[in-house]
JSON list of C-alpha atoms in Angstrom, two decimals:
[
{"chain": "A", "resi": 1, "resn": "MET", "atom": "CA", "xyz": [-0.25, -55.17, 15.32]},
{"chain": "A", "resi": 2, "resn": "THR", "atom": "CA", "xyz": [2.99, -53.64, 14.04]},
{"chain": "A", "resi": 3, "resn": "VAL", "atom": "CA", "xyz": [1.56, -53.38, 10.51]},
{"chain": "A", "resi": 4, "resn": "THR", "atom": "CA", "xyz": [-1.44, -51.45, 11.85]},
{"chain": "A", "resi": 5, "resn": "LEU", "atom": "CA", "xyz": [0.86, -49.19, 13.85]},
{"chain": "A", "resi": 6, "resn": "ILE", "atom": "CA", "xyz": [3.01, -48.54, 10.78]},
{"chain": "A", "resi": 7, "resn": "ILE", "atom": "CA", "xyz": [-0.08, -47.73, 8.69]},
{"chain": "A", "resi": 8, "resn": "TRP", "atom": "CA", "xyz": [-1.34, -45.27, 11.31]},
{"chain": "A", "resi": 9, "resn": "ALA", "atom": "CA", "xyz": [2.09, -43.67, 11.56]},
{"chain": "A", "resi": 10, "resn": "VAL", "atom": "CA", "xyz": [2.19, -43.25, 7.77]},
{"chain": "A", "resi": 11, "resn": "VAL", "atom": "CA", "xyz": [-1.34, -41.78, 7.76]},
{"chain": "A", "resi": 12, "resn": "VAL", "atom": "CA", "xyz": [-0.39, -39.30, 10.50]},
{"chain": "A", "resi": 13, "resn": "LEU", "atom": "CA", "xyz": [2.82, -38.32, 8.69]},
{"chain": "A", "resi": 14, "resn": "VAL", "atom": "CA", "xyz": [0.95, -37.82, 5.42]},
{"chain": "A", "resi": 15, "resn": "ALA", "atom": "CA", "xyz": [-1.68, -35.71, 7.19]},
{"chain": "A", "resi": 16, "resn": "ILE", "atom": "CA", "xyz": [1.02, -33.58, 8.81]},
{"chain": "A", "resi": 17, "resn": "GLY", "atom": "CA", "xyz": [2.82, -33.27, 5.48]},
{"chain": "A", "resi": 18, "resn": "LEU", "atom": "CA", "xyz": [-0.39, -32.19, 3.74]},
{"chain": "A", "resi": 19, "resn": "TYR", "atom": "CA", "xyz": [-1.11, -29.61, 6.45]},
{"chain": "A", "resi": 20, "resn": "LEU", "atom": "CA", "xyz": [2.42, -28.20, 6.26]},
{"chain": "A", "resi": 21, "resn": "SER", "atom": "CA", "xyz": [2.26, -28.10, 2.46]},
{"chain": "A", "resi": 22, "resn": "TRP", "atom": "CA", "xyz": [-1.13, -26.34, 2.54]},
{"chain": "A", "resi": 23, "resn": "THR", "atom": "CA", "xyz": [0.15, -23.81, 5.10]},
{"chain": "A", "resi": 24, "resn": "ALA", "atom": "CA", "xyz": [3.31, -23.12, 3.09]},
{"chain": "A", "resi": 25, "resn": "GLY", "atom": "CA", "xyz": [1.21, -22.64, -0.04]},
{"chain": "A", "resi": 26, "resn": "ARG", "atom": "CA", "xyz": [-1.11, -20.28, 1.78]},
{"chain": "A", "resi": 27, "resn": "LEU", "atom": "CA", "xyz": [1.86, -18.29, 3.05]},
{"chain": "A", "resi": 28, "resn": "ASP", "atom": "CA", "xyz": [3.30, -18.16, -0.45]},
{"chain": "A", "resi": 29, "resn": "ARG", "atom": "CA", "xyz": [-0.02, -16.86, -1.82]},
{"chain": "A", "resi": 30, "resn": "LEU", "atom": "CA", "xyz": [-0.10, -14.20, 0.89]},
{"chain": "A", "resi": 31, "resn": "HIS", "atom": "CA", "xyz": [3.42, -13.08, -0.02]},
{"chain": "A", "resi": 32, "resn": "ALA", "atom": "CA", "xyz": [2.41, -12.92, -3.69]},
{"chain": "A", "resi": 33, "resn": "ARG", "atom": "CA", "xyz": [-0.63, -10.86, -2.68]},
{"chain": "A", "resi": 34, "resn": "ILE", "atom": "CA", "xyz": [1.64, -8.50, -0.74]},
{"chain": "A", "resi": 35, "resn": "ASP", "atom": "CA", "xyz": [3.89, -8.09, -3.79]},
{"chain": "A", "resi": 36, "resn": "ALA", "atom": "CA", "xyz": [0.90, -7.34, -6.03]},
{"chain": "A", "resi": 37, "resn": "ALA", "atom": "CA", "xyz": [-0.60, -4.92, -3.51]},
{"chain": "A", "resi": 38, "resn": "ARG", "atom": "CA", "xyz": [2.75, -3.17, -3.10]},
{"chain": "A", "resi": 39, "resn": "ALA", "atom": "CA", "xyz": [3.07, -2.78, -6.86]},
{"chain": "A", "resi": 40, "resn": "ALA", "atom": "CA", "xyz": [-0.44, -1.30, -6.99]},
{"chain": "A", "resi": 41, "resn": "LEU", "atom": "CA", "xyz": [0.38, 1.04, -4.10]},
{"chain": "A", "resi": 42, "resn": "ASP", "atom": "CA", "xyz": [3.61, 2.14, -5.79]},
{"chain": "A", "resi": 43, "resn": "ALA", "atom": "CA", "xyz": [1.67, 2.82, -9.00]},
{"chain": "A", "resi": 44, "resn": "GLN", "atom": "CA", "xyz": [-0.91, 4.92, -7.16]},
{"chain": "A", "resi": 45, "resn": "LEU", "atom": "CA", "xyz": [1.74, 6.88, -5.28]},
{"chain": "A", "resi": 46, "resn": "LEU", "atom": "CA", "xyz": [3.61, 7.53, -8.53]},
{"chain": "A", "resi": 47, "resn": "ARG", "atom": "CA", "xyz": [0.40, 8.58, -10.24]},
{"chain": "A", "resi": 48, "resn": "ARG", "atom": "CA", "xyz": [-0.45, 10.99, -7.41]},
{"chain": "A", "resi": 49, "resn": "ALA", "atom": "CA", "xyz": [3.03, 12.53, -7.51]},
{"chain": "A", "resi": 50, "resn": "SER", "atom": "CA", "xyz": [2.98, 12.77, -11.33]},
{"chain": "A", "resi": 51, "resn": "VAL", "atom": "CA", "xyz": [-0.42, 14.44, -11.45]},
{"chain": "A", "resi": 52, "resn": "THR", "atom": "CA", "xyz": [0.66, 16.82, -8.70]},
{"chain": "A", "resi": 53, "resn": "GLN", "atom": "CA", "xyz": [3.82, 17.73, -10.61]},
{"chain": "A", "resi": 54, "resn": "GLU", "atom": "CA", "xyz": [1.85, 18.28, -13.81]},
{"chain": "A", "resi": 55, "resn": "LEU", "atom": "CA", "xyz": [-0.58, 20.55, -12.00]},
{"chain": "A", "resi": 56, "resn": "ALA", "atom": "CA", "xyz": [2.25, 22.42, -10.28]},
{"chain": "A", "resi": 57, "resn": "THR", "atom": "CA", "xyz": [4.03, 23.13, -13.57]},
{"chain": "A", "resi": 58, "resn": "SER", "atom": "CA", "xyz": [0.88, 23.96, -15.56]},
{"chain": "A", "resi": 59, "resn": "GLY", "atom": "CA", "xyz": [0.75, 27.60, -14.46]},
{"chain": "A", "resi": 60, "resn": "VAL", "atom": "CA", "xyz": [-2.73, 27.08, -13.04]},
{"chain": "A", "resi": 61, "resn": "LEU", "atom": "CA", "xyz": [-1.73, 27.66, -9.42]},
{"chain": "A", "resi": 62, "resn": "ASP", "atom": "CA", "xyz": [-0.13, 30.66, -7.84]},
{"chain": "A", "resi": 63, "resn": "PRO", "atom": "CA", "xyz": [3.71, 30.52, -7.78]},
{"chain": "A", "resi": 64, "resn": "ALA", "atom": "CA", "xyz": [4.02, 29.72, -4.05]},
{"chain": "A", "resi": 65, "resn": "ALA", "atom": "CA", "xyz": [1.55, 26.82, -4.23]},
{"chain": "A", "resi": 66, "resn": "SER", "atom": "CA", "xyz": [3.24, 25.55, -7.40]},
{"chain": "A", "resi": 67, "resn": "ILE", "atom": "CA", "xyz": [6.66, 25.49, -5.73]},
{"chain": "A", "resi": 68, "resn": "VAL", "atom": "CA", "xyz": [5.35, 23.76, -2.60]},
{"chain": "A", "resi": 69, "resn": "LEU", "atom": "CA", "xyz": [3.55, 21.06, -4.60]},
{"chain": "A", "resi": 70, "resn": "TYR", "atom": "CA", "xyz": [6.34, 20.58, -7.12]},
{"chain": "A", "resi": 71, "resn": "GLU", "atom": "CA", "xyz": [9.02, 20.14, -4.47]},
{"chain": "A", "resi": 72, "resn": "ALA", "atom": "CA", "xyz": [6.91, 17.75, -2.40]},
{"chain": "A", "resi": 73, "resn": "ALA", "atom": "CA", "xyz": [5.96, 15.68, -5.46]},
{"chain": "A", "resi": 74, "resn": "HIS", "atom": "CA", "xyz": [9.53, 15.62, -6.73]},
{"chain": "A", "resi": 75, "resn": "ALA", "atom": "CA", "xyz": [10.80, 14.51, -3.31]},
{"chain": "A", "resi": 76, "resn": "ALA", "atom": "CA", "xyz": [8.17, 11.75, -3.20]},
{"chain": "A", "resi": 77, "resn": "ARG", "atom": "CA", "xyz": [9.14, 10.47, -6.65]},
{"chain": "A", "resi": 78, "resn": "GLN", "atom": "CA", "xyz": [12.89, 10.59, -5.98]},
{"chain": "A", "resi": 79, "resn": "SER", "atom": "CA", "xyz": [12.96, 9.36, -2.39]},
{"chain": "A", "resi": 80, "resn": "ALA", "atom": "CA", "xyz": [14.90, 6.28, -1.39]},
{"chain": "A", "resi": 81, "resn": "GLU", "atom": "CA", "xyz": [12.84, 3.33, -0.18]},
{"chain": "A", "resi": 82, "resn": "ASP", "atom": "CA", "xyz": [13.73, 3.89, 3.48]},
{"chain": "A", "resi": 83, "resn": "HIS", "atom": "CA", "xyz": [12.51, 7.53, 3.32]},
{"chain": "A", "resi": 84, "resn": "ARG", "atom": "CA", "xyz": [9.53, 6.97, 1.06]},
{"chain": "A", "resi": 85, "resn": "GLU", "atom": "CA", "xyz": [6.87, 6.96, 3.78]},
{"chain": "A", "resi": 86, "resn": "VAL", "atom": "CA", "xyz": [8.06, 10.35, 5.06]},
{"chain": "A", "resi": 87, "resn": "ALA", "atom": "CA", "xyz": [8.24, 11.87, 1.57]},
{"chain": "A", "resi": 88, "resn": "GLU", "atom": "CA", "xyz": [4.75, 10.62, 0.68]},
{"chain": "A", "resi": 89, "resn": "SER", "atom": "CA", "xyz": [3.39, 11.97, 3.97]},
{"chain": "A", "resi": 90, "resn": "GLU", "atom": "CA", "xyz": [4.95, 15.34, 3.18]},
{"chain": "A", "resi": 91, "resn": "LEU", "atom": "CA", "xyz": [3.25, 15.31, -0.22]},
{"chain": "A", "resi": 92, "resn": "SER", "atom": "CA", "xyz": [-0.08, 14.64, 1.51]},
{"chain": "A", "resi": 93, "resn": "THR", "atom": "CA", "xyz": [0.57, 17.57, 3.85]},
{"chain": "A", "resi": 94, "resn": "ALA", "atom": "CA", "xyz": [1.45, 19.84, 0.92]},
{"chain": "A", "resi": 95, "resn": "LEU", "atom": "CA", "xyz": [-1.72, 18.82, -0.94]},
{"chain": "A", "resi": 96, "resn": "ARG", "atom": "CA", "xyz": [-3.83, 19.58, 2.14]},
{"chain": "A", "resi": 97, "resn": "ALA", "atom": "CA", "xyz": [-2.08, 22.93, 2.56]},
{"chain": "A", "resi": 98, "resn": "VAL", "atom": "CA", "xyz": [-2.71, 23.99, -1.04]},
{"chain": "A", "resi": 99, "resn": "PHE", "atom": "CA", "xyz": [-6.14, 22.44, -1.53]},
{"chain": "A", "resi": 100, "resn": "GLY", "atom": "CA", "xyz": [-7.47, 22.87, 2.01]},
{"chain": "A", "resi": 101, "resn": "GLU", "atom": "CA", "xyz": [-9.89, 25.51, 0.79]},
{"chain": "A", "resi": 102, "resn": "SER", "atom": "CA", "xyz": [-12.50, 24.68, -1.81]},
{"chain": "A", "resi": 103, "resn": "ALA", "atom": "CA", "xyz": [-11.90, 28.13, -3.35]},
{"chain": "A", "resi": 104, "resn": "GLN", "atom": "CA", "xyz": [-8.47, 26.96, -4.58]},
{"chain": "A", "resi": 105, "resn": "VAL", "atom": "CA", "xyz": [-10.00, 23.87, -6.20]},
{"chain": "A", "resi": 106, "resn": "GLU", "atom": "CA", "xyz": [-12.73, 25.98, -7.82]},
{"chain": "A", "resi": 107, "resn": "ALA", "atom": "CA", "xyz": [-10.09, 28.40, -9.14]},
{"chain": "A", "resi": 108, "resn": "VAL", "atom": "CA", "xyz": [-8.27, 25.48, -10.75]},
{"chain": "A", "resi": 109, "resn": "ARG", "atom": "CA", "xyz": [-11.51, 24.11, -12.24]},
{"chain": "A", "resi": 110, "resn": "GLU", "atom": "CA", "xyz": [-12.42, 27.45, -13.84]},
{"chain": "A", "resi": 111, "resn": "ILE", "atom": "CA", "xyz": [-9.40, 27.74, -16.12]},
{"chain": "A", "resi": 112, "resn": "PRO", "atom": "CA", "xyz": [-9.12, 25.83, -19.41]},
{"chain": "A", "resi": 113, "resn": "GLY", "atom": "CA", "xyz": [-8.02, 22.26, -18.72]},
{"chain": "A", "resi": 114, "resn": "GLY", "atom": "CA", "xyz": [-8.41, 22.80, -14.99]},
{"chain": "A", "resi": 115, "resn": "GLN", "atom": "CA", "xyz": [-11.53, 20.65, -14.65]},
{"chain": "A", "resi": 116, "resn": "GLU", "atom": "CA", "xyz": [-9.69, 17.60, -15.99]},
{"chain": "A", "resi": 117, "resn": "ALA", "atom": "CA", "xyz": [-6.57, 18.33, -13.93]},
{"chain": "A", "resi": 118, "resn": "ALA", "atom": "CA", "xyz": [-8.53, 18.75, -10.70]},
{"chain": "A", "resi": 119, "resn": "SER", "atom": "CA", "xyz": [-10.60, 15.62, -11.39]},
{"chain": "A", "resi": 120, "resn": "GLU", "atom": "CA", "xyz": [-7.49, 13.58, -12.16]},
{"chain": "A", "resi": 121, "resn": "LEU", "atom": "CA", "xyz": [-5.78, 14.79, -8.97]},
{"chain": "A", "resi": 122, "resn": "ALA", "atom": "CA", "xyz": [-8.90, 14.07, -6.90]},
{"chain": "A", "resi": 123, "resn": "ALA", "atom": "CA", "xyz": [-9.07, 10.53, -8.29]},
{"chain": "A", "resi": 124, "resn": "ALA", "atom": "CA", "xyz": [-5.36, 9.95, -7.63]},
{"chain": "A", "resi": 125, "resn": "VAL", "atom": "CA", "xyz": [-5.63, 11.31, -4.10]},
{"chain": "A", "resi": 126, "resn": "ARG", "atom": "CA", "xyz": [-8.61, 9.04, -3.31]},
{"chain": "A", "resi": 127, "resn": "ARG", "atom": "CA", "xyz": [-6.94, 5.90, -4.67]},
{"chain": "A", "resi": 128, "resn": "VAL", "atom": "CA", "xyz": [-3.82, 6.10, -2.48]},
{"chain": "A", "resi": 129, "resn": "PRO", "atom": "CA", "xyz": [-5.58, 5.30, 0.84]},
{"chain": "A", "resi": 130, "resn": "MET", "atom": "CA", "xyz": [-7.40, 2.36, -0.76]},
{"chain": "A", "resi": 131, "resn": "ALA", "atom": "CA", "xyz": [-4.20, 0.92, -2.24]},
{"chain": "A", "resi": 132, "resn": "ARG", "atom": "CA", "xyz": [-2.40, 1.38, 1.08]},
{"chain": "A", "resi": 133, "resn": "ARG", "atom": "CA", "xyz": [-5.25, -0.32, 2.95]},
{"chain": "A", "resi": 134, "resn": "PHE", "atom": "CA", "xyz": [-5.15, -3.35, 0.59]},
{"chain": "A", "resi": 135, "resn": "HIS", "atom": "CA", "xyz": [-1.38, -3.61, 1.03]},
{"chain": "A", "resi": 136, "resn": "ASN", "atom": "CA", "xyz": [-1.50, -3.32, 4.81]},
{"chain": "A", "resi": 137, "resn": "ASP", "atom": "CA", "xyz": [-4.35, -5.86, 5.05]},
{"chain": "A", "resi": 138, "resn": "ALA", "atom": "CA", "xyz": [-2.26, -8.37, 3.11]},
{"chain": "A", "resi": 139, "resn": "VAL", "atom": "CA", "xyz": [0.73, -7.64, 5.37]},
{"chain": "A", "resi": 140, "resn": "ARG", "atom": "CA", "xyz": [-1.43, -8.11, 8.46]},
{"chain": "A", "resi": 141, "resn": "ALA", "atom": "CA", "xyz": [-2.69, -11.50, 7.23]},
{"chain": "A", "resi": 142, "resn": "ALA", "atom": "CA", "xyz": [0.82, -12.72, 6.39]},
{"chain": "A", "resi": 143, "resn": "ARG", "atom": "CA", "xyz": [2.18, -11.56, 9.74]},
{"chain": "A", "resi": 144, "resn": "ALA", "atom": "CA", "xyz": [-0.60, -13.38, 11.59]},
{"chain": "A", "resi": 145, "resn": "LEU", "atom": "CA", "xyz": [0.17, -16.62, 9.76]},
{"chain": "A", "resi": 146, "resn": "ARG", "atom": "CA", "xyz": [3.93, -16.24, 10.23]},
{"chain": "A", "resi": 147, "resn": "ARG", "atom": "CA", "xyz": [3.48, -15.89, 14.01]},
{"chain": "A", "resi": 148, "resn": "HIS", "atom": "CA", "xyz": [2.06, -19.42, 14.28]},
{"chain": "A", "resi": 149, "resn": "ARG", "atom": "CA", "xyz": [4.44, -21.84, 15.95]},
{"chain": "A", "resi": 150, "resn": "THR", "atom": "CA", "xyz": [4.11, -24.38, 13.17]},
{"chain": "A", "resi": 151, "resn": "VAL", "atom": "CA", "xyz": [5.26, -21.85, 10.58]},
{"chain": "A", "resi": 152, "resn": "ARG", "atom": "CA", "xyz": [8.22, -20.81, 12.73]},
{"chain": "A", "resi": 153, "resn": "TRP", "atom": "CA", "xyz": [9.26, -24.32, 13.79]},
{"chain": "A", "resi": 154, "resn": "PHE", "atom": "CA", "xyz": [9.22, -25.74, 10.27]},
{"chain": "A", "resi": 155, "resn": "ARG", "atom": "CA", "xyz": [10.49, -22.50, 8.70]},
{"chain": "A", "resi": 156, "resn": "LEU", "atom": "CA", "xyz": [7.64, -22.48, 6.21]},
{"chain": "A", "resi": 157, "resn": "ALA", "atom": "CA", "xyz": [8.30, -18.84, 5.29]},
{"chain": "A", "resi": 158, "resn": "GLY", "atom": "CA", "xyz": [11.68, -19.80, 3.90]},
{"chain": "A", "resi": 159, "resn": "HIS", "atom": "CA", "xyz": [13.95, -16.80, 3.43]},
{"chain": "A", "resi": 160, "resn": "ALA", "atom": "CA", "xyz": [11.17, -14.33, 2.68]},
{"chain": "A", "resi": 161, "resn": "PRO", "atom": "CA", "xyz": [11.61, -11.12, 4.65]},
{"chain": "A", "resi": 162, "resn": "PHE", "atom": "CA", "xyz": [9.09, -10.33, 7.35]},
{"chain": "A", "resi": 163, "resn": "PRO", "atom": "CA", "xyz": [6.43, -8.17, 5.65]},
{"chain": "A", "resi": 164, "resn": "LEU", "atom": "CA", "xyz": [6.27, -4.52, 6.66]},
{"chain": "A", "resi": 165, "resn": "ALA", "atom": "CA", "xyz": [3.24, -2.28, 6.50]},
{"chain": "A", "resi": 166, "resn": "PHE", "atom": "CA", "xyz": [3.44, 1.02, 4.61]},
{"chain": "A", "resi": 167, "resn": "GLU", "atom": "CA", "xyz": [2.64, 3.72, 7.14]},
{"chain": "A", "resi": 168, "resn": "MET", "atom": "CA", "xyz": [2.07, 7.23, 5.86]},
{"chain": "A", "resi": 169, "resn": "ASP", "atom": "CA", "xyz": [-0.25, 10.18, 6.20]},
{"chain": "A", "resi": 170, "resn": "ASP", "atom": "CA", "xyz": [-2.64, 9.67, 3.30]},
{"chain": "A", "resi": 171, "resn": "GLU", "atom": "CA", "xyz": [-5.52, 11.86, 4.39]},
{"chain": "A", "resi": 172, "resn": "PRO", "atom": "CA", "xyz": [-6.75, 13.66, 1.28]},
{"chain": "A", "resi": 173, "resn": "PRO", "atom": "CA", "xyz": [-7.50, 17.37, 1.13]},
{"chain": "A", "resi": 174, "resn": "VAL", "atom": "CA", "xyz": [-11.13, 17.91, 2.11]},
{"chain": "A", "resi": 175, "resn": "ALA", "atom": "CA", "xyz": [-11.81, 20.06, -0.95]},
{"chain": "A", "resi": 176, "resn": "LEU", "atom": "CA", "xyz": [-10.65, 17.29, -3.31]},
{"chain": "A", "resi": 177, "resn": "ALA", "atom": "CA", "xyz": [-12.05, 14.32, -1.40]},
{"chain": "A", "resi": 178, "resn": "ASP", "atom": "CA", "xyz": [-15.58, 15.61, -1.04]},
{"chain": "A", "resi": 179, "resn": "ARG", "atom": "CA", "xyz": [-16.21, 16.33, -4.72]},
{"chain": "A", "resi": 180, "resn": "PRO", "atom": "CA", "xyz": [-18.85, 13.93, -6.01]},
{"chain": "A", "resi": 181, "resn": "GLY", "atom": "CA", "xyz": [-18.25, 12.89, -9.57]},
{"chain": "A", "resi": 182, "resn": "SER", "atom": "CA", "xyz": [-14.67, 14.15, -9.65]}
]
């Protein structure tokens, strides 16, 4: 009887150990996915700011629009991590202010090199919301798993910081977002 009880106890402990190991591995994969998604988001934000700065300094836009875009893009590229969401939102606002009218986009497209610049900016502007969505979906999944009692009780997350979503205004300018083939 005691041998059977010991065997069952070992089987239960092994099953619990396997479940905890699987859950910790899943949590680790989610954290790795968050890191990869954050790197992709950072790359897209940097690309958007770089393309905006290039366009602002190209002489294609009027001086006021160039200054607004350059300053917003520069602030987004140079911002500290704790102010990055605000700086990126301000860049989105500046892009909507300058490219809110399709006439401004058409004026850029008409000058030599403007077609490529406008297309590159449109692509960069469209990729930011997708990258942010992938990042925030990974954060949401990790948060849901970390809220489980088992994960908290056994400290399966280790010392990893609680994942934070990246919240910003990423609505693209209508004139850039609605261009098919750009």
